[in-house]
Structures are given as C-alpha cells and as structure tokens.
C-alpha cells in the first residue's frame, strides 16, 4: 500500500510551517513544479528563476551563495505570475569582482540607486524579483549590525503576506557546477550596466 503524500501547504495555501525550509533547487522543482501542482506556467517560471540564479553565479564568479525563494511561487496558487528570490552573498566575494560586476551587485543591494533599472529589466525578462543581501557572519565586523538589520527586514517580507499571515520560504544553495566553457558562453552582458 502506497502512502499518499502530505501537502506542504497550510490552510491559507502557504508553505508550512512559516519560516525557512532548507532544501535543494531540485527538491523545490519536484515539490512545486512536478509534484503536487504540475502546471505549465510554474515550469516556465521555475526555469526562468533558475536561469536568473545562474546568471548571478556567472556574475559573481562563484556558486557559493544561498538563495531564498518565496512569494506566491511557494504557495499552492496554481498559476503564479512571478518568482521572488533573495541572493545572499558573503561580503568577501565582492572583493574579487571587477568594477562593472560590483555596480550590478550594488544595484540589487541598493535598488533605490539603480539608475539602469536592472531589477526591472530582469523582472520584465524572467518574471523574477531579485534582491541581494550581504551575508556577513563575523559579528566583529563593524558593518554586521547593518547587514543583519537588512536581512531581518527581508526575512519579514518572506515570512508574512500582505495580511500578516505566516508563510514559509525555501533556502537553497546554488547547486550547479559549470565548466569554464559554459561560463564563457553563458555570460549575460545585459546584467551589466553601460559604461556611461
């Protein structure tokens, strides 16, 4: 006798319990695309979200990042219209970026200063809302309280809907290794600001 899988959603349709669910991108796909809710648009959104993540892996030059996946995509809404991700990056990764990559990352850390509208361009292309947070773990760093405050604010957005109901969200590692040839072929210049 096979056991019926239990739903990962609460009575409001949100991932339960509220808060982080540590998993892999593969499991997110199995659960939210191929599993309980196998709808066409979900598959397209998932592919676009993963493509967005891979572009940031290319931009940052590392897959040592954490990704929060939240919003309606991690609910039981059959056909959500977009995905929400927050990419957490260790501050020391920024030390190894060229100046254009730093500008791109800065645009997602401080979207109010993004004069190139990069977040909007990504949203229009891939229907993916992207935020970047610096994930400082050294409490002795003078910037630690500021980074932690930004992280706490973002977590509130990922754990409560507009009506204040609790929501869960996924925390995944970027579980993709790419060869150097794939990195070179896949680099997306559209994420880079112009020289002007």
Coordinates of C-alpha atoms in Angstrom, one line a residue:
X1 CA 0.0 0.0 0.0
X2 CA 1.5 3.3 -1.0
X3 CA 1.2 6.3 1.2
X4 CA -0.5 9.5 0.0
X5 CA 2.0 12.4 0.1
X6 CA 1.1 15.1 2.5
X7 CA 0.6 18.6 1.4
X8 CA 3.4 21.0 2.3
X9 CA 0.9 23.9 2.5
X10 CA -1.2 25.3 5.3
X11 CA -4.9 26.2 5.3
X12 CA -4.0 29.6 3.6
X13 CA -2.1 27.8 0.8
X14 CA 1.4 28.9 2.1
X15 CA 4.4 26.7 2.6
X16 CA 4.2 25.4 6.2
X17 CA 5.5 25.8 8.7
X18 CA 6.3 29.5 8.4
X19 CA 10.0 30.4 8.2
X20 CA 12.9 28.8 6.3
X21 CA 12.8 25.3 4.7
X22 CA 16.3 24.2 3.9
X23 CA 16.4 22.2 0.7
X24 CA 17.8 22.0 -2.8
X25 CA 16.6 23.6 -6.1
X26 CA 16.0 20.1 -7.3
X27 CA 13.6 19.4 -4.4
X28 CA 11.9 22.7 -5.0
X29 CA 11.3 21.7 -8.6
X30 CA 10.0 18.3 -7.6
X31 CA 7.6 19.7 -5.0
X32 CA 6.4 22.9 -6.7
X33 CA 6.6 22.1 -10.4
X34 CA 6.4 18.3 -10.9
X35 CA 4.8 17.2 -7.7
X36 CA 1.6 18.5 -6.2
X37 CA 0.9 21.3 -8.7
X38 CA 2.1 20.3 -12.2
X39 CA 1.1 23.4 -14.2
X40 CA 2.8 24.7 -17.3
X41 CA 3.4 28.2 -16.2
X42 CA 5.0 27.0 -13.0
X43 CA 7.6 25.1 -15.0
X44 CA 8.3 28.1 -17.1
X45 CA 8.7 30.3 -14.0
X46 CA 11.0 27.8 -12.4
X47 CA 13.2 27.6 -15.5
X48 CA 13.4 31.4 -15.6
X49 CA 14.2 31.6 -11.9
X50 CA 17.0 29.1 -12.2
X51 CA 18.3 30.9 -15.3
X52 CA 18.4 34.1 -13.2
X53 CA 20.3 32.4 -10.4
X54 CA 22.8 31.0 -12.9
X55 CA 23.4 34.5 -14.4
X56 CA 24.2 35.8 -10.9
X57 CA 26.5 32.8 -10.4
X58 CA 28.3 33.8 -13.6
X59 CA 28.4 37.5 -12.5
X60 CA 29.7 36.7 -9.0
X61 CA 32.2 34.1 -10.3
X62 CA 31.0 31.6 -7.6
X63 CA 28.2 29.3 -6.8
X64 CA 28.9 29.7 -3.0
X65 CA 25.7 31.6 -2.5
X66 CA 22.4 31.0 -0.7
X67 CA 19.1 31.7 -2.4
X68 CA 15.8 32.4 -0.6
X69 CA 12.8 31.5 -2.7
X70 CA 9.5 33.0 -1.6
X71 CA 6.3 34.7 -2.6
X72 CA 3.3 33.2 -4.4
X73 CA 5.5 30.7 -6.2
X74 CA 6.0 28.7 -3.0
X75 CA 2.2 28.7 -2.3
X76 CA -0.4 26.4 -3.8
X77 CA -1.6 29.1 -6.2
X78 CA -1.9 27.0 -9.5
X79 CA -0.5 29.7 -11.8
X80 CA 1.6 32.3 -10.0
X81 CA 2.8 35.2 -12.2
X82 CA 6.3 35.6 -10.9
X83 CA 9.0 34.3 -8.5
X84 CA 10.8 36.1 -5.7
X85 CA 14.4 35.4 -4.8
X86 CA 16.9 36.9 -2.5
X87 CA 20.5 36.0 -3.1
X88 CA 22.8 36.0 0.0
X89 CA 26.4 36.7 -0.8
X90 CA 29.4 36.8 1.6
X91 CA 30.9 40.3 1.6
X92 CA 34.4 39.0 0.7
X93 CA 33.0 37.8 -2.7
X94 CA 32.7 41.4 -3.7
X95 CA 36.4 42.0 -3.2
X96 CA 37.1 39.8 -6.3
X97 CA 34.6 41.4 -8.7
X98 CA 35.5 43.8 -11.5
X99 CA 34.1 47.3 -11.2
X100 CA 31.2 46.6 -13.6
X101 CA 30.1 43.5 -11.7
X102 CA 30.3 45.5 -8.4
X103 CA 27.9 48.1 -10.0
X104 CA 25.5 45.4 -10.8
X105 CA 25.6 43.8 -7.4
X106 CA 25.3 47.3 -5.8
X107 CA 22.1 48.0 -7.9
X108 CA 20.5 44.9 -6.3
X109 CA 21.7 45.7 -2.8
X110 CA 20.5 49.3 -3.1
X111 CA 17.7 49.3 -5.7
X112 CA 16.8 52.9 -4.9
X113 CA 20.1 53.9 -6.5
X114 CA 19.7 51.6 -9.6
X115 CA 19.7 54.1 -12.4
X116 CA 20.0 51.3 -15.0
X117 CA 16.7 49.7 -13.7
X118 CA 18.4 46.2 -13.7
X119 CA 15.9 44.7 -11.3
X120 CA 13.0 45.8 -13.6
X121 CA 14.8 44.5 -16.7
X122 CA 15.2 41.1 -15.1
X123 CA 11.6 41.1 -13.9
X124 CA 10.4 42.0 -17.4
X125 CA 12.5 39.3 -19.0
X126 CA 12.2 36.4 -16.5
X127 CA 9.3 37.4 -14.2
X128 CA 11.7 37.1 -11.3
X129 CA 12.0 39.7 -8.5
X130 CA 15.6 39.7 -7.3
X131 CA 17.2 41.2 -4.1
X132 CA 20.8 40.7 -2.9
X133 CA 21.9 40.8 0.7
X134 CA 25.4 40.7 2.1
X135 CA 25.5 37.7 4.4
X136 CA 28.1 38.7 7.0
X137 CA 28.7 36.1 9.7
X138 CA 31.5 37.8 11.6
X139 CA 29.9 39.6 14.5
X140 CA 33.1 41.6 15.0
X141 CA 32.7 43.3 11.6
X142 CA 31.6 46.9 12.2
X143 CA 29.0 46.5 9.4
X144 CA 27.5 43.3 10.9
X145 CA 24.5 45.1 12.6
X146 CA 23.6 46.9 9.4
X147 CA 23.8 43.7 7.3
X148 CA 21.8 41.9 9.9
X149 CA 19.1 44.6 10.0
X150 CA 18.7 44.3 6.2
X151 CA 18.5 40.5 6.5
X152 CA 15.8 40.7 9.2
X153 CA 13.8 43.2 7.2
X154 CA 13.9 40.9 4.1
X155 CA 13.0 37.8 6.2
X156 CA 9.9 39.6 7.4
X157 CA 8.8 40.1 3.7
X158 CA 9.4 36.3 3.1
X159 CA 7.6 35.1 6.3
X160 CA 4.4 37.2 6.2
X161 CA 1.9 38.1 3.4
X162 CA 0.2 41.4 3.0
X163 CA -2.5 40.4 5.5
X164 CA 0.1 39.3 8.1
X165 CA -0.5 35.5 7.6
X166 CA 2.6 33.4 8.1
X167 CA 4.5 31.9 5.1
X168 CA 7.3 29.6 4.6
X169 CA 10.1 30.0 2.1
X170 CA 12.9 27.9 0.7
X171 CA 16.6 28.4 1.4
X172 CA 18.7 26.7 -1.2
X173 CA 22.4 26.5 -2.1
X174 CA 23.2 27.2 -5.7
X175 CA 23.7 23.5 -6.5
X176 CA 25.2 23.9 -10.0
X177 CA 28.8 23.5 -11.1
X178 CA 29.6 24.9 -14.5
X179 CA 32.6 24.2 -16.7
X180 CA 34.7 27.2 -17.8
X181 CA 33.3 26.9 -21.4
X182 CA 29.8 27.1 -20.1
X183 CA 30.6 30.1 -18.0
X184 CA 32.1 31.9 -21.0
X185 CA 29.2 31.0 -23.3
X186 CA 26.5 31.8 -20.7
X187 CA 27.8 35.2 -19.6
X188 CA 24.9 37.7 -20.0
X189 CA 26.1 41.2 -20.7
X190 CA 22.5 42.5 -20.2
X191 CA 23.1 42.4 -16.5
X192 CA 26.0 44.7 -16.7
X193 CA 25.5 48.5 -16.6
X194 CA 26.7 50.5 -19.5
X195 CA 29.9 52.4 -19.3
X196 CA 28.2 55.8 -19.4

